[in-house]
Amino acid sequence: MVTEVVRALKARGWMKRNMPFLYTWHAYVGYEMNLYEAFKKPKTVEEVATKYSLEKDLLKRWLDVGLAISYVKEGRKGKYKTARKLMLPSSKKNPRSTGAILKEMMELHIPTLLSYPTIMKTGEKNVFDGDKHGAVVAQTSSMLETLALPKMTSLVKKYDVKEVVDVGCGYGGYVQKLSKAFPHLTFSGLEVNEEVTEEAKKQCSEHDQITIECTDVFEWTPDEKNVDLVLVHNLLHYLSDEERINLFSHISKWLQKGGVISVITPIQNGKHGKQFSSVFNSFFSAFENLHSLPTKKDIEKVTKATGLKLASYKPIIKEAGWYHLTLEK
């Protein structure tokens, strides 16, 4: 009898622990199917199902969950309306919607972590498809920009920067924002993904001082060696230890003496955010073409091998274990 009671209590405990997943699942489906927009004004199940060619019973089940977690409210005549709009992701039409992080979690992170038993048994790791996931990763990476931009602004002023290079620029968010604050500077954005590059070119088209190129950083050099600031944000997990040394050695060749490299990355076993950084590390380790997060000692080895100096090392998102580092030449 005691054993059965313990079993029931454990099961109940796991149900409670997984309750937050309902909010994530509901928000993901709402974002992916644009349902929060569909129910922006009171609508019936039939109206939305007909307009968007959706299964009525599944739509009703989604609404039931929404009612239970207060993301949807029911009005008169069987009509439903989106509630708590400030908490929910905006439309997919908005390139800066927080729904992108839900999409990345639900379509990339969670399925990968669920594949662990198979990978452990077979040893056959996944292969990260940059063409398939590049766009959504670029969107989620851009969410760091708001927190990081003041630090970039400070670096520009501190090091009297004249030219900025963003390696793996994504949609070009950093160079766009910095160019508005410092229109007299020159900016180069390097991006290896063609789709992401084209979007970056569109978004930066009104800024004459910005050049966006689809290229591998190892094949790129500036026209003149007068680069003062290089951004290397959210890239280190794509590189092995040896490739990291090669990258910073390559950058150092065209970085001016006294110039600085800005690095943003989760840190393995850092002082802050160990829960999230350990999950990030687990995710990356499930792919044969991704690599473990660096530790602080790994960063120090890179700087020693490349003749750079680790000038600062500070958390930028403590809860997630993300750090901002500056490497001086």
mmCIF file of N, CA, C and O in Angstrom, residues 152 155-156 161 163-166 178 227-231 255 259-262:
data_model
loop_
_atom_site.group_PDB
_atom_site.id
_atom_site.type_symbol
_atom_site.label_atom_id
_atom_site.label_comp_id
_atom_site.label_asym_id
_atom_site.label_seq_id
_atom_site.Cartn_x
_atom_site.Cartn_y
_atom_site.Cartn_z
ATOM 1 N N MET A 152 27.669 47.539 -26.560
ATOM 2 C CA MET A 152 28.323 47.824 -27.833
ATOM 3 C C MET A 152 28.575 49.325 -27.978
ATOM 4 O O MET A 152 29.646 49.753 -28.451
ATOM 5 N N LEU A 155 31.565 50.269 -26.008
ATOM 6 C CA LEU A 155 32.813 49.850 -26.646
ATOM 7 C C LEU A 155 33.212 50.804 -27.766
ATOM 8 O O LEU A 155 34.394 51.135 -27.921
ATOM 9 N N VAL A 156 32.229 51.228 -28.559
ATOM 10 C CA VAL A 156 32.512 52.163 -29.647
ATOM 11 C C VAL A 156 33.146 53.437 -29.103
ATOM 12 O O VAL A 156 34.139 53.954 -29.644
ATOM 13 N N VAL A 161 36.174 53.779 -31.924
ATOM 14 C CA VAL A 161 35.985 52.895 -33.077
ATOM 15 C C VAL A 161 35.647 53.674 -34.351
ATOM 16 O O VAL A 161 34.872 54.635 -34.318
ATOM 17 N N GLU A 163 35.598 51.521 -37.530
ATOM 18 C CA GLU A 163 35.012 50.495 -38.393
ATOM 19 C C GLU A 163 34.614 49.271 -37.555
ATOM 20 O O GLU A 163 35.391 48.804 -36.725
ATOM 21 N N VAL A 164 33.409 48.764 -37.815
ATOM 22 C CA VAL A 164 32.861 47.623 -37.074
ATOM 23 C C VAL A 164 32.581 46.481 -38.040
ATOM 24 O O VAL A 164 32.032 46.687 -39.126
ATOM 25 N N VAL A 165 32.952 45.263 -37.645
ATOM 26 C CA VAL A 165 32.641 44.058 -38.422
ATOM 27 C C VAL A 165 31.835 43.132 -37.525
ATOM 28 O O VAL A 165 32.256 42.826 -36.406
ATOM 29 N N ASP A 166 30.678 42.696 -38.018
ATOM 30 C CA ASP A 166 29.836 41.750 -37.278
ATOM 31 C C ASP A 166 29.928 40.391 -37.965
ATOM 32 O O ASP A 166 29.429 40.202 -39.067
ATOM 33 N N LEU A 178 23.630 50.351 -34.335
ATOM 34 C CA LEU A 178 24.849 51.127 -34.115
ATOM 35 C C LEU A 178 25.022 52.207 -35.180
ATOM 36 O O LEU A 178 25.522 53.303 -34.895
ATOM 37 N N VAL A 227 40.086 47.909 -38.896
ATOM 38 C CA VAL A 227 38.939 47.478 -38.098
ATOM 39 C C VAL A 227 39.265 47.641 -36.610
ATOM 40 O O VAL A 227 40.314 47.217 -36.137
ATOM 41 N N ASP A 228 38.349 48.285 -35.879
ATOM 42 C CA ASP A 228 38.574 48.547 -34.445
ATOM 43 C C ASP A 228 37.736 47.647 -33.553
ATOM 44 O O ASP A 228 38.105 47.381 -32.406
ATOM 45 N N LEU A 229 36.573 47.228 -34.053
ATOM 46 C CA LEU A 229 35.636 46.450 -33.236
ATOM 47 C C LEU A 229 35.044 45.313 -34.071
ATOM 48 O O LEU A 229 34.530 45.540 -35.169
ATOM 49 N N VAL A 230 35.147 44.098 -33.558
ATOM 50 C CA VAL A 230 34.579 42.925 -34.227
ATOM 51 C C VAL A 230 33.590 42.264 -33.273
ATOM 52 O O VAL A 230 33.904 42.039 -32.101
ATOM 53 N N LEU A 231 32.393 41.972 -33.770
ATOM 54 C CA LEU A 231 31.364 41.301 -32.977
ATOM 55 C C LEU A 231 31.352 39.815 -33.330
ATOM 56 O O LEU A 231 31.218 39.453 -34.501
ATOM 57 N N LEU A 255 42.545 43.132 -37.257
ATOM 58 C CA LEU A 255 42.118 44.013 -36.163
ATOM 59 C C LEU A 255 43.269 44.941 -35.798
ATOM 60 O O LEU A 255 44.406 44.512 -35.615
ATOM 61 N N GLY A 259 42.544 47.359 -30.818
ATOM 62 C CA GLY A 259 41.152 47.059 -31.155
ATOM 63 C C GLY A 259 40.578 46.014 -30.209
ATOM 64 O O GLY A 259 41.285 45.429 -29.375
ATOM 65 N N VAL A 260 39.280 45.752 -30.355
ATOM 66 C CA VAL A 260 38.612 44.864 -29.400
ATOM 67 C C VAL A 260 37.627 43.943 -30.114
ATOM 68 O O VAL A 260 37.022 44.324 -31.124
ATOM 69 N N ILE A 261 37.500 42.726 -29.592
ATOM 70 C CA ILE A 261 36.518 41.755 -30.084
ATOM 71 C C ILE A 261 35.461 41.573 -29.010
ATOM 72 O O ILE A 261 35.785 41.291 -27.849
ATOM 73 N N SER A 262 34.205 41.750 -29.383
ATOM 74 C CA SER A 262 33.085 41.531 -28.464
ATOM 75 C C SER A 262 32.551 40.118 -28.687
ATOM 76 O O SER A 262 32.210 39.748 -29.812
#
